[in-house]
GROMACS .gro file of N, CA and C in nm:
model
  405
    1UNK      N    1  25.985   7.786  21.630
    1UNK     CA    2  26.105   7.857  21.589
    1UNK      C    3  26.218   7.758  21.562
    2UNK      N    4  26.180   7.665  21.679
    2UNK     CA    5  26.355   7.534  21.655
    2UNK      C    6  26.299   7.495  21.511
    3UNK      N    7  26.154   7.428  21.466
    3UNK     CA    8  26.168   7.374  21.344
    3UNK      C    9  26.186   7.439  21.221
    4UNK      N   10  26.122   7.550  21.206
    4UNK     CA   11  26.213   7.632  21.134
    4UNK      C   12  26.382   7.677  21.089
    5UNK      N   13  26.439   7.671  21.200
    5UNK     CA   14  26.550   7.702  21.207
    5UNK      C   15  26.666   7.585  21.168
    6UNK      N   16  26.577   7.448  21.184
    6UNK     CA   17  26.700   7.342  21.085
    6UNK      C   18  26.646   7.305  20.969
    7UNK      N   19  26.514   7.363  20.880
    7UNK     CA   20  26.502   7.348  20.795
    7UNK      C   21  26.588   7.360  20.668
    8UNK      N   22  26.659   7.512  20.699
    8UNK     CA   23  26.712   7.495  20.561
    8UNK      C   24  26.825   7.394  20.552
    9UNK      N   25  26.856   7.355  20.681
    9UNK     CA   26  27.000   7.268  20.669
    9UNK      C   27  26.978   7.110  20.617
   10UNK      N   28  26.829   7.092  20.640
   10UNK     CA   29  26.764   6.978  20.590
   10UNK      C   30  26.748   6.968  20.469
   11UNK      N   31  26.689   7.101  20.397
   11UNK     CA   32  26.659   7.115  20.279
   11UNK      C   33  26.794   7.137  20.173
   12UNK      N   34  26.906   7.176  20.209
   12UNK     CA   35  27.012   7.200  20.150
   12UNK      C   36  27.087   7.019  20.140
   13UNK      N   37  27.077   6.943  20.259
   13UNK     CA   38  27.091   6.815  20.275
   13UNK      C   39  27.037   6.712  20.171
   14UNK      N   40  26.929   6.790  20.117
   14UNK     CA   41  26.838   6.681  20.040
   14UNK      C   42  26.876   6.727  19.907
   15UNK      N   43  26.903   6.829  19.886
   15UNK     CA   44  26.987   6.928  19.751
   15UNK      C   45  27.135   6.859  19.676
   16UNK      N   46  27.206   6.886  19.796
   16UNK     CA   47  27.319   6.840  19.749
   16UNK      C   48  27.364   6.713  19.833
   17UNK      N   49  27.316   6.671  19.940
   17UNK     CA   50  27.367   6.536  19.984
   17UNK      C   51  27.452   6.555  20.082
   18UNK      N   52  27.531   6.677  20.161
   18UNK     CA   53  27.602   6.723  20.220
   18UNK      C   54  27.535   6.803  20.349
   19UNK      N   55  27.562   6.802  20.438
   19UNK     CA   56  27.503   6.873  20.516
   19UNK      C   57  27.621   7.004  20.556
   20UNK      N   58  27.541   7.095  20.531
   20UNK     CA   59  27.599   7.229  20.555
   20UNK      C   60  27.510   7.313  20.661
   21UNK      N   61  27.598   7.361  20.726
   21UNK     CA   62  27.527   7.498  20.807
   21UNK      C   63  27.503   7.648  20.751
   22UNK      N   64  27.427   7.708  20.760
   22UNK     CA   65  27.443   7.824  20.692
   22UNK      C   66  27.407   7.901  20.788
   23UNK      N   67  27.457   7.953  20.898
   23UNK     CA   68  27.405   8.043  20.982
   23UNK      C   69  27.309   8.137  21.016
   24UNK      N   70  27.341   8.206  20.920
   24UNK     CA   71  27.198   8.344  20.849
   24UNK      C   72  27.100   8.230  20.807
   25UNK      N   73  27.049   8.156  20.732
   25UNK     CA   74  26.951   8.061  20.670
   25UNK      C   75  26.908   8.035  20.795
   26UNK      N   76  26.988   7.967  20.886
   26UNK     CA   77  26.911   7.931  21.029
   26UNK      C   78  26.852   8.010  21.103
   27UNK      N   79  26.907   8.126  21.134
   27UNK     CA   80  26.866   8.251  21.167
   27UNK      C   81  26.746   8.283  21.155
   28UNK      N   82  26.722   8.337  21.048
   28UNK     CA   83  26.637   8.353  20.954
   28UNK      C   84  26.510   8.264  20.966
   29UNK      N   85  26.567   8.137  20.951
   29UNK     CA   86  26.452   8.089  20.926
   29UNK      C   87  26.385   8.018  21.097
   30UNK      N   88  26.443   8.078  21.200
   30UNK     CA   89  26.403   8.084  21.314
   30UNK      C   90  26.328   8.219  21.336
   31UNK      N   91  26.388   8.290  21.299
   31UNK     CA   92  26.281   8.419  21.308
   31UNK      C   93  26.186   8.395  21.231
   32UNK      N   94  26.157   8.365  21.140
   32UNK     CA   95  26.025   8.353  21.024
   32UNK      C   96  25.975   8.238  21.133
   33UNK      N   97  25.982   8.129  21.149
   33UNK     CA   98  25.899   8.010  21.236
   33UNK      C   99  25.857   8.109  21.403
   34UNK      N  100  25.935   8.242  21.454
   34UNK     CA  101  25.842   8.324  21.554
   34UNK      C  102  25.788   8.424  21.494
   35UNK      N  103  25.800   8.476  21.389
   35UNK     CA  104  25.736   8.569  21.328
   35UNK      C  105  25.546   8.495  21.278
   36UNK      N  106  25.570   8.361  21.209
   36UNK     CA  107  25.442   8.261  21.178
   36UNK      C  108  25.388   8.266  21.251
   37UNK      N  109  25.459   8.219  21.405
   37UNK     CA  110  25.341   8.172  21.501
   37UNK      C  111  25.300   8.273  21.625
   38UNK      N  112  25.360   8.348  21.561
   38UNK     CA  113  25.327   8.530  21.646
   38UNK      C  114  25.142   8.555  21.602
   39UNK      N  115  25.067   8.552  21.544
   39UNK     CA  116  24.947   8.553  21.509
   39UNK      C  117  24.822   8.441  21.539
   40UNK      N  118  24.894   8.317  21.556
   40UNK     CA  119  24.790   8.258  21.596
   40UNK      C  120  24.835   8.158  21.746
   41UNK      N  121  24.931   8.265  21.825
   41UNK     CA  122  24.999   8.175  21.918
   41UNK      C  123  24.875   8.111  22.038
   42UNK      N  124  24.761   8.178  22.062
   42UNK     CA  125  24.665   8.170  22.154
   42UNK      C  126  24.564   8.080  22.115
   43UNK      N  127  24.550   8.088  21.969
   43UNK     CA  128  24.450   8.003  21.970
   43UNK      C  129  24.504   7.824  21.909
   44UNK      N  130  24.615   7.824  21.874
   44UNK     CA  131  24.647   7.711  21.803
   44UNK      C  132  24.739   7.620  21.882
   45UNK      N  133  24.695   7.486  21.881
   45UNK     CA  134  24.767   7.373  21.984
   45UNK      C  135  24.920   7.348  21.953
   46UNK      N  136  25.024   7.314  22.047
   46UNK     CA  137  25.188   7.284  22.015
   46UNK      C  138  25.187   7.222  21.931
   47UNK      N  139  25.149   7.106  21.914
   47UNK     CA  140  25.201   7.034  21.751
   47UNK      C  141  25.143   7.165  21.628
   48UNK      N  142  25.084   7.228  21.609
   48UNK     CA  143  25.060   7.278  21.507
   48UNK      C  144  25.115   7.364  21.502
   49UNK      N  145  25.208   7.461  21.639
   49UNK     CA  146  25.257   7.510  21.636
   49UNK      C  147  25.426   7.497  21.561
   50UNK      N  148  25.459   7.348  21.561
   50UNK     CA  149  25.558   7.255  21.559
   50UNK      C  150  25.550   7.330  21.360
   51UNK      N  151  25.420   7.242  21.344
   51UNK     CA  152  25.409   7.246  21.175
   51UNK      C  153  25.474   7.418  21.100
   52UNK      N  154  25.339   7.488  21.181
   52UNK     CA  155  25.397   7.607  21.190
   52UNK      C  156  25.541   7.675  21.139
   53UNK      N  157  25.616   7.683  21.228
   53UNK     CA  158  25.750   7.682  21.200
   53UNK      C  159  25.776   7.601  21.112
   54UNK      N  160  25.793   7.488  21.139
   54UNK     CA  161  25.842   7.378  20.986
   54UNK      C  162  25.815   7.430  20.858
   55UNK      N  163  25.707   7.493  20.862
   55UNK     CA  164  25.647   7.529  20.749
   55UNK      C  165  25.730   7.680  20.687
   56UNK      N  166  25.688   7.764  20.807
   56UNK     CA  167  25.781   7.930  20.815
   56UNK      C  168  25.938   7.884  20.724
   57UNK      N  169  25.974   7.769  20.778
   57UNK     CA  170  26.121   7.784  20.755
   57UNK      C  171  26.184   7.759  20.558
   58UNK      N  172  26.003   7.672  20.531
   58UNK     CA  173  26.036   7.631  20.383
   58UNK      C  174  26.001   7.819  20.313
   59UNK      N  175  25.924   7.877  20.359
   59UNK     CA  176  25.824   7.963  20.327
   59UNK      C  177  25.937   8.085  20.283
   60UNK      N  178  26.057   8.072  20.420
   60UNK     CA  179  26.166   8.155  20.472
   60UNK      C  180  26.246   8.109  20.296
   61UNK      N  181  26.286   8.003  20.315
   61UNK     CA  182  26.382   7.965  20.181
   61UNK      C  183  26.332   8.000  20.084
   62UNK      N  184  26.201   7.942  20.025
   62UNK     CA  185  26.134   8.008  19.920
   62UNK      C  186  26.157   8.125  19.832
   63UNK      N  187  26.099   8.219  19.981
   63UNK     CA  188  26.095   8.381  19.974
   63UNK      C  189  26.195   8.442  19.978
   64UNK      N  190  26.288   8.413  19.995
   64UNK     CA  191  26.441   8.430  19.974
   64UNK      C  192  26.489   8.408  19.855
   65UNK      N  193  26.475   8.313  19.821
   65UNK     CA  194  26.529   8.279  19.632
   65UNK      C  195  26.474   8.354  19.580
   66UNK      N  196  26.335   8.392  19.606
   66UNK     CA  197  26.238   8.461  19.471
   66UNK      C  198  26.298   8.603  19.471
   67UNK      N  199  26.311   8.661  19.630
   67UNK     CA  200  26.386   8.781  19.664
   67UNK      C  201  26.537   8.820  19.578
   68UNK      N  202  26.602   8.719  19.548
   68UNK     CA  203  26.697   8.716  19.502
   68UNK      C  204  26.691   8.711  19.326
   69UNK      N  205  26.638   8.615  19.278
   69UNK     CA  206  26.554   8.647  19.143
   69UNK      C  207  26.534   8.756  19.098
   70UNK      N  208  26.428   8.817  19.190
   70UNK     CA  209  26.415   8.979  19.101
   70UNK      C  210  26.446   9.011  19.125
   71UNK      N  211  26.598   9.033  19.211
   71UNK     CA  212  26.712   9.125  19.202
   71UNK      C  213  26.679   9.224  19.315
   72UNK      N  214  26.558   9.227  19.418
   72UNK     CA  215  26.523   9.300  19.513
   72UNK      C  216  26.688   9.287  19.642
   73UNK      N  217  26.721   9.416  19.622
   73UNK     CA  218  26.808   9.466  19.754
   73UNK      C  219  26.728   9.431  19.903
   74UNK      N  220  26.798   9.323  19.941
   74UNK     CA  221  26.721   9.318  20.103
   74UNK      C  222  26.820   9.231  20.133
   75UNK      N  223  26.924   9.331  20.226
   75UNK     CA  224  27.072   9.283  20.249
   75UNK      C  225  27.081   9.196  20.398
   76UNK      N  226  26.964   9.221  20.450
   76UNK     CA  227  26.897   9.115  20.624
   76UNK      C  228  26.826   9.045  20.555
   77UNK      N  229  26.772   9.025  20.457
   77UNK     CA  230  26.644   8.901  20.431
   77UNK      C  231  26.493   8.964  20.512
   78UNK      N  232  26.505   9.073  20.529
   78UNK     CA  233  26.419   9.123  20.650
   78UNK      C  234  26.224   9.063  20.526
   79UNK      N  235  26.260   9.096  20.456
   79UNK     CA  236  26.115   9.094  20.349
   79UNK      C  237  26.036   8.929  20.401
   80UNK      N  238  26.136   8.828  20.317
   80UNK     CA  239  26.152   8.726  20.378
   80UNK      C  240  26.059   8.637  20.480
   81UNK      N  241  26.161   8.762  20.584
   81UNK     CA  242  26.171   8.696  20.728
   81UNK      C  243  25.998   8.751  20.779
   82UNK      N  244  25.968   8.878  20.772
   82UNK     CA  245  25.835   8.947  20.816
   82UNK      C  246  25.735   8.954  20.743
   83UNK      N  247  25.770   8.958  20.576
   83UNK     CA  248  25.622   8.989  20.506
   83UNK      C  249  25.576   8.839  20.469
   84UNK      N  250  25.646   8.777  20.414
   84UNK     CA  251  25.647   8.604  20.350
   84UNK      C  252  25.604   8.492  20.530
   85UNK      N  253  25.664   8.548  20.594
   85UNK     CA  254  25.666   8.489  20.708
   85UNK      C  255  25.550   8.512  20.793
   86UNK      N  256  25.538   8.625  20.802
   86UNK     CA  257  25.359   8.726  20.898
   86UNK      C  258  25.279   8.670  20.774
   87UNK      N  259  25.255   8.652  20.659
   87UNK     CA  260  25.138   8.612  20.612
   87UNK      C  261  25.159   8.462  20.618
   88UNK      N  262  25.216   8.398  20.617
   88UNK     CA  263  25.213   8.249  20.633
   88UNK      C  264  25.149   8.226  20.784
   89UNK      N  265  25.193   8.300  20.881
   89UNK     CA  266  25.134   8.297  21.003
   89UNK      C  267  24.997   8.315  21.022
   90UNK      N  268  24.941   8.432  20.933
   90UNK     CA  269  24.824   8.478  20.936
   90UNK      C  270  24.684   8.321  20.864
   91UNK      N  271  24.778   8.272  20.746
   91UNK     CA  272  24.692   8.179  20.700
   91UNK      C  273  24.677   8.102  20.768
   92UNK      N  274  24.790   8.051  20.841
   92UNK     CA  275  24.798   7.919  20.910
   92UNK      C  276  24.714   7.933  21.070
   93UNK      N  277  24.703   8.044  21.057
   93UNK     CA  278  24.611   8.047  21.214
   93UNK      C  279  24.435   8.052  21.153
   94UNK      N  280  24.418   8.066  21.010
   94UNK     CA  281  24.261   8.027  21.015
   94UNK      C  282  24.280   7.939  20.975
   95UNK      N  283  24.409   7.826  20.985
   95UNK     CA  284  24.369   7.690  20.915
   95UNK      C  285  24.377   7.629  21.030
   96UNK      N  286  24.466   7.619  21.142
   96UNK     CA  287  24.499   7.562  21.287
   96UNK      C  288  24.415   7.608  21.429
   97UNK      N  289  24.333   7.725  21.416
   97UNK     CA  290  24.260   7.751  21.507
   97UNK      C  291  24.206   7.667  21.578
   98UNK      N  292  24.170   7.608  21.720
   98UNK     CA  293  24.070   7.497  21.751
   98UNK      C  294  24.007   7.563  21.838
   99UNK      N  295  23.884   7.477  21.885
   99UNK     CA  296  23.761   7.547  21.965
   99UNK      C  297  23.787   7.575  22.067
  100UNK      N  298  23.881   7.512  22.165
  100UNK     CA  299  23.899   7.466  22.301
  100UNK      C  300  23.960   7.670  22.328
  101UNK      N  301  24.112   7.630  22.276
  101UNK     CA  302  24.188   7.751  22.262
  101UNK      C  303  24.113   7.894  22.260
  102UNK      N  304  24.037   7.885  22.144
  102UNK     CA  305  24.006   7.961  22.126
  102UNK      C  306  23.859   8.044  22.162
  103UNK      N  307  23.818   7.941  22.290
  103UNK     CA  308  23.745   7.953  22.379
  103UNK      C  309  23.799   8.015  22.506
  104UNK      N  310  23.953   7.965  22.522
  104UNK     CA  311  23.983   8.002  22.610
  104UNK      C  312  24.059   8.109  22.619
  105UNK      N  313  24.081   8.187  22.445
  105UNK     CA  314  24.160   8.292  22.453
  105UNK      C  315  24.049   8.406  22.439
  106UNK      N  316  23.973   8.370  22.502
  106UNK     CA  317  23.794   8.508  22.502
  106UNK      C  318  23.750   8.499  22.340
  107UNK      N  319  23.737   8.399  22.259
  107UNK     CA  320  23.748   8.458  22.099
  107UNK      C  321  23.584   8.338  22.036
  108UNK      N  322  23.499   8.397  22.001
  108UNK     CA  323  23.393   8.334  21.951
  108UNK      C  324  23.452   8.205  21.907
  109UNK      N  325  23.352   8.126  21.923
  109UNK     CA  326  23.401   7.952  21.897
  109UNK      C  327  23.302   7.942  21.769
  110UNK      N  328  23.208   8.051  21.678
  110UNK     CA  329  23.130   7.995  21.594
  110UNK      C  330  23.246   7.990  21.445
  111UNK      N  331  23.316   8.039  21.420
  111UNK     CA  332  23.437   7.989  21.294
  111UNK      C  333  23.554   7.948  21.356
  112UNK      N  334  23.581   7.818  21.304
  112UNK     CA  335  23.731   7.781  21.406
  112UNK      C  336  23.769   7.784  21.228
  113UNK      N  337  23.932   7.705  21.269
  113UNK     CA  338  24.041   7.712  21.205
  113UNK      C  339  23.975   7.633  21.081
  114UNK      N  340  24.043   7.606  20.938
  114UNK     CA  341  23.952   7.505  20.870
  114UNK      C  342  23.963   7.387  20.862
  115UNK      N  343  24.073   7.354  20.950
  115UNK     CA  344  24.145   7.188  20.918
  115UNK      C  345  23.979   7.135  21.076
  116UNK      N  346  23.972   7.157  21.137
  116UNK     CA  347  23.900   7.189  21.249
  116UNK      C  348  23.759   7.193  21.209
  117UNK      N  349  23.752   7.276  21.097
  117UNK     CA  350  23.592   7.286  21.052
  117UNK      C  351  23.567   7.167  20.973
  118UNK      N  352  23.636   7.141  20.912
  118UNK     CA  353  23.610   6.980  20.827
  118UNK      C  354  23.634   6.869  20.938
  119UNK      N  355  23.620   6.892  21.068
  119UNK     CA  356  23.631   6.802  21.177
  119UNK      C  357  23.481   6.760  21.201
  120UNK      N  358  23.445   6.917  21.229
  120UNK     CA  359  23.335   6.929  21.258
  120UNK      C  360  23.168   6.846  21.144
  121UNK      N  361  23.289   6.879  21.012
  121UNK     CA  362  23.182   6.827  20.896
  121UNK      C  363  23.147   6.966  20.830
  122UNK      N  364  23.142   7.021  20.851
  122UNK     CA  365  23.093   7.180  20.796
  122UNK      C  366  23.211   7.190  20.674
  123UNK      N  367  23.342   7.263  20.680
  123UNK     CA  368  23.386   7.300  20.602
  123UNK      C  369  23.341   7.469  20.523
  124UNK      N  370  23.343   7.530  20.663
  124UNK     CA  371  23.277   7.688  20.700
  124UNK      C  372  23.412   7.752  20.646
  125UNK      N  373  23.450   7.823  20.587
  125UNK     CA  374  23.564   7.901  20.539
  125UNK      C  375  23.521   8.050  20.607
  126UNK      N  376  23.470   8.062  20.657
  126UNK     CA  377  23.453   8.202  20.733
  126UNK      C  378  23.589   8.298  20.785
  127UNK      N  379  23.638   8.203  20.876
  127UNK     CA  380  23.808   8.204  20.945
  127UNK      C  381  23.914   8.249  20.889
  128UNK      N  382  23.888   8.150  20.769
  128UNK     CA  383  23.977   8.093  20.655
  128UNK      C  384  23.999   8.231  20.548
  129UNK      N  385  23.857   8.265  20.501
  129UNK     CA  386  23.850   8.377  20.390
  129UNK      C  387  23.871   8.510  20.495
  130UNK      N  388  23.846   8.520  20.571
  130UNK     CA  389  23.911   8.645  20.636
  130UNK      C  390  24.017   8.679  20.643
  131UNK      N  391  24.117   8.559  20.737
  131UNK     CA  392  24.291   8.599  20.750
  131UNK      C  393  24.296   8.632  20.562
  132UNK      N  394  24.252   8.558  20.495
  132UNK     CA  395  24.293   8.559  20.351
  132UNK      C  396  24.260   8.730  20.278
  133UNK      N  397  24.164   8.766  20.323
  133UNK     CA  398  24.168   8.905  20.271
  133UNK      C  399  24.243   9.038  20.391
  134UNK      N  400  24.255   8.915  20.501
  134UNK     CA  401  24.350   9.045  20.566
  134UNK      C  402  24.499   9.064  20.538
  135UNK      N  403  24.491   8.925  20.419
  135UNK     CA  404  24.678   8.952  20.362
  135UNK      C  405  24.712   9.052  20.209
   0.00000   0.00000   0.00000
């Protein structure tokens, strides 16, 4: 959630050279980095959790401009924050899954995450193509 949440001030930093706060942007993009890692919080290790968010928070900015583009009314960013944000979560937990975790969260160890499966040498998308058709 923290890395999420200074993203956009990073990303606005690298924009214009100035560092600005934007409150709501931070907000926001702290809720999208707990909204991400709300789905694969059990099975996926802290640093990836780290990425996670980092990631939620670009995902958060993104989905916000595009929101704004087509002129879609969404006066909280709520779209954003839950639909752009819960599916980024959803992918990123069949890509971050590991065996250990997810041994220990009661959950079959035969498809792990896919960064994990190309560990293994396989490169099994099983994990992977599922969260993907459950978005």
């Amino acid at each position: 959630a923290l890395s999420g949440m200074f993203t956009s001030t990073l990303i606005d930093e690298r924009k214009t050279g100035v560092y600005t706060w934007d409150t709501t942007a931070a907000m926001n993009g702290c809720l999208t980095g707990l909204v991400a890692i709300t789905a694969g919080c059990a099975t996926v290790e802290p640093w990836a959790g780290f990425v996670i968010g980092l990631v939620a928070g670009w995902v958060y900015l993104g989905a916000s401009a595009l929101i704004l583009r087509l002129k879609i009314d969404d006066a909280v960013d709520a779209i954003p924050v839950h639909m752009f944000g819960g599916a980024w979560g959803v992918l990123a937990t069949g890509l971050f899954s590991n065996p250990y975790r997810m041994e220990l969260a009661g959950y079959a160890t035969g498809n792990l995450g896919w960064f994990y499966e190309w560990g293994r040498g396989s490169g099994n998308f099983t994990l992977m193509g599922i969260q993907i058709c459950s978005i």
